[in-house]
Amino acid sequence: SYRTYLESQGANIEEARLIKTEELEELGCSMDDYSCSEAPRWVYTTSYWSGALNFYTFVWRVHSNGELDNSDYSSDKNVGVRPVIVLKT
């Protein structure tokens, strides 16, 4: 629905999704250390789910304190989403 809203405002969107594990790692997060403390601060200014499965129903999530963990996606209602928006050029 966020994509639809942005498009209604004139955005030309190629893709809208949740961040991938590889992208978190490229930004400085470490799945081995369960940390995003080496990433730029904006990566963990809020807590959010990624789009990356770790186990059967477990998804990686970034916490506002720089920690990274995984949990069943249905268990925590206090974590939001932070969409990745790719604009068409």
PDB file of C-alpha atoms in Angstrom:
ATOM      1  CA  SER A   1       0.000   0.000   0.000  1.00  0.00           C
ATOM      2  CA  TYR A   2       2.954   2.359   0.579  1.00  0.00           C
ATOM      3  CA  ARG A   3       4.039   1.822  -3.021  1.00  0.00           C
ATOM      4  CA  THR A   4       0.540   2.671  -4.217  1.00  0.00           C
ATOM      5  CA  TYR A   5       0.562   5.826  -2.116  1.00  0.00           C
ATOM      6  CA  LEU A   6       3.951   6.949  -3.478  1.00  0.00           C
ATOM      7  CA  GLU A   7       2.856   6.257  -7.040  1.00  0.00           C
ATOM      8  CA  SER A   8      -0.293   8.303  -6.473  1.00  0.00           C
ATOM      9  CA  GLN A   9       2.036  11.162  -5.509  1.00  0.00           C
ATOM     10  CA  GLY A  10       3.912  10.848  -8.810  1.00  0.00           C
ATOM     11  CA  ALA A  11       6.773   8.496  -7.902  1.00  0.00           C
ATOM     12  CA  ASN A  12       7.951   6.186 -10.680  1.00  0.00           C
ATOM     13  CA  ILE A  13       8.722   3.018  -8.697  1.00  0.00           C
ATOM     14  CA  GLU A  14      10.504  -0.017 -10.089  1.00  0.00           C
ATOM     15  CA  GLU A  15      10.408  -2.079  -6.903  1.00  0.00           C
ATOM     16  CA  ALA A  16       9.182  -1.892  -3.297  1.00  0.00           C
ATOM     17  CA  ARG A  17      10.245  -4.573  -0.807  1.00  0.00           C
ATOM     18  CA  LEU A  18      11.949  -5.281   2.505  1.00  0.00           C
ATOM     19  CA  ILE A  19      15.738  -5.193   2.814  1.00  0.00           C
ATOM     20  CA  LYS A  20      17.700  -8.359   2.001  1.00  0.00           C
ATOM     21  CA  THR A  21      20.407 -10.010   4.141  1.00  0.00           C
ATOM     22  CA  GLU A  22      23.073  -9.202   1.565  1.00  0.00           C
ATOM     23  CA  GLU A  23      22.119  -5.535   1.643  1.00  0.00           C
ATOM     24  CA  LEU A  24      22.289  -5.414   5.449  1.00  0.00           C
ATOM     25  CA  GLU A  25      25.760  -6.988   5.280  1.00  0.00           C
ATOM     26  CA  GLU A  26      26.892  -4.505   2.616  1.00  0.00           C
ATOM     27  CA  LEU A  27      25.794  -1.712   4.982  1.00  0.00           C
ATOM     28  CA  GLY A  28      27.904  -3.113   7.846  1.00  0.00           C
ATOM     29  CA  CYS A  29      25.625  -5.553   9.667  1.00  0.00           C
ATOM     30  CA  SER A  30      27.008  -8.942  10.702  1.00  0.00           C
ATOM     31  CA  MET A  31      24.735 -11.956  10.961  1.00  0.00           C
ATOM     32  CA  ASP A  32      27.611 -13.828  12.681  1.00  0.00           C
ATOM     33  CA  ASP A  33      27.960 -11.170  15.418  1.00  0.00           C
ATOM     34  CA  TYR A  34      24.231 -10.342  15.537  1.00  0.00           C
ATOM     35  CA  SER A  35      25.078  -6.679  15.191  1.00  0.00           C
ATOM     36  CA  CYS A  36      24.586  -3.662  12.952  1.00  0.00           C
ATOM     37  CA  SER A  37      26.826  -1.427  15.091  1.00  0.00           C
ATOM     38  CA  GLU A  38      29.336  -1.064  12.224  1.00  0.00           C
ATOM     39  CA  ALA A  39      26.597   0.166   9.880  1.00  0.00           C
ATOM     40  CA  PRO A  40      25.703   3.845   9.478  1.00  0.00           C
ATOM     41  CA  ARG A  41      23.441   5.010  12.308  1.00  0.00           C
ATOM     42  CA  TRP A  42      20.421   5.455   9.995  1.00  0.00           C
ATOM     43  CA  VAL A  43      20.394   1.674   9.408  1.00  0.00           C
ATOM     44  CA  TYR A  44      19.317   1.092  13.018  1.00  0.00           C
ATOM     45  CA  THR A  45      17.568   4.276  14.156  1.00  0.00           C
ATOM     46  CA  THR A  46      14.362   2.252  14.422  1.00  0.00           C
ATOM     47  CA  SER A  47      13.491  -1.432  14.865  1.00  0.00           C
ATOM     48  CA  TYR A  48      12.235  -3.247  11.779  1.00  0.00           C
ATOM     49  CA  TRP A  49      11.870  -6.599  10.051  1.00  0.00           C
ATOM     50  CA  SER A  50      14.002  -7.515   7.085  1.00  0.00           C
ATOM     51  CA  GLY A  51      12.766  -9.599   4.199  1.00  0.00           C
ATOM     52  CA  ALA A  52      15.317 -12.319   4.938  1.00  0.00           C
ATOM     53  CA  LEU A  53      14.372 -15.685   6.408  1.00  0.00           C
ATOM     54  CA  ASN A  54      16.814 -17.270   8.831  1.00  0.00           C
ATOM     55  CA  PHE A  55      14.890 -20.414   9.673  1.00  0.00           C
ATOM     56  CA  TYR A  56      11.501 -21.848   8.727  1.00  0.00           C
ATOM     57  CA  THR A  57       9.409 -18.937  10.062  1.00  0.00           C
ATOM     58  CA  PHE A  58      12.211 -16.853  11.587  1.00  0.00           C
ATOM     59  CA  VAL A  59      13.077 -13.527  10.019  1.00  0.00           C
ATOM     60  CA  TRP A  60      16.060 -11.244  10.682  1.00  0.00           C
ATOM     61  CA  ARG A  61      15.185  -8.010  12.430  1.00  0.00           C
ATOM     62  CA  VAL A  62      17.213  -4.893  13.141  1.00  0.00           C
ATOM     63  CA  HIS A  63      16.841  -3.195  16.524  1.00  0.00           C
ATOM     64  CA  SER A  64      17.232   0.492  17.287  1.00  0.00           C
ATOM     65  CA  ASN A  65      20.139  -0.294  19.642  1.00  0.00           C
ATOM     66  CA  GLY A  66      22.211  -1.776  16.774  1.00  0.00           C
ATOM     67  CA  GLU A  67      21.488  -5.398  17.618  1.00  0.00           C
ATOM     68  CA  LEU A  68      20.419  -7.901  15.000  1.00  0.00           C
ATOM     69  CA  ASP A  69      18.447 -11.042  15.786  1.00  0.00           C
ATOM     70  CA  ASN A  70      15.827 -13.336  14.376  1.00  0.00           C
ATOM     71  CA  SER A  71      12.396 -14.268  15.576  1.00  0.00           C
ATOM     72  CA  ASP A  72       9.169 -15.767  14.366  1.00  0.00           C
ATOM     73  CA  TYR A  73       7.594 -13.013  12.289  1.00  0.00           C
ATOM     74  CA  SER A  74       4.248 -13.425  14.061  1.00  0.00           C
ATOM     75  CA  SER A  75       5.597 -13.127  17.605  1.00  0.00           C
ATOM     76  CA  ASP A  76       6.523  -9.455  17.934  1.00  0.00           C
ATOM     77  CA  LYS A  77       4.088  -6.670  17.204  1.00  0.00           C
ATOM     78  CA  ASN A  78       6.516  -3.923  18.328  1.00  0.00           C
ATOM     79  CA  VAL A  79       8.738  -4.124  15.257  1.00  0.00           C
ATOM     80  CA  GLY A  80       7.873  -2.205  12.106  1.00  0.00           C
ATOM     81  CA  VAL A  81       8.957  -2.391   8.500  1.00  0.00           C
ATOM     82  CA  ARG A  82      11.276  -0.101   6.600  1.00  0.00           C
ATOM     83  CA  PRO A  83      10.657  -0.527   2.878  1.00  0.00           C
ATOM     84  CA  VAL A  84      13.360  -0.389   0.242  1.00  0.00           C
ATOM     85  CA  ILE A  85      12.063   1.740  -2.611  1.00  0.00           C
ATOM     86  CA  VAL A  86      13.841   1.465  -5.964  1.00  0.00           C
ATOM     87  CA  LEU A  87      12.951   4.276  -8.337  1.00  0.00           C
ATOM     88  CA  LYS A  88      12.918   3.897 -12.107  1.00  0.00           C
ATOM     89  CA  THR A  89      15.484   6.009 -13.879  1.00  0.00           C
TER      90      THR A  89
END
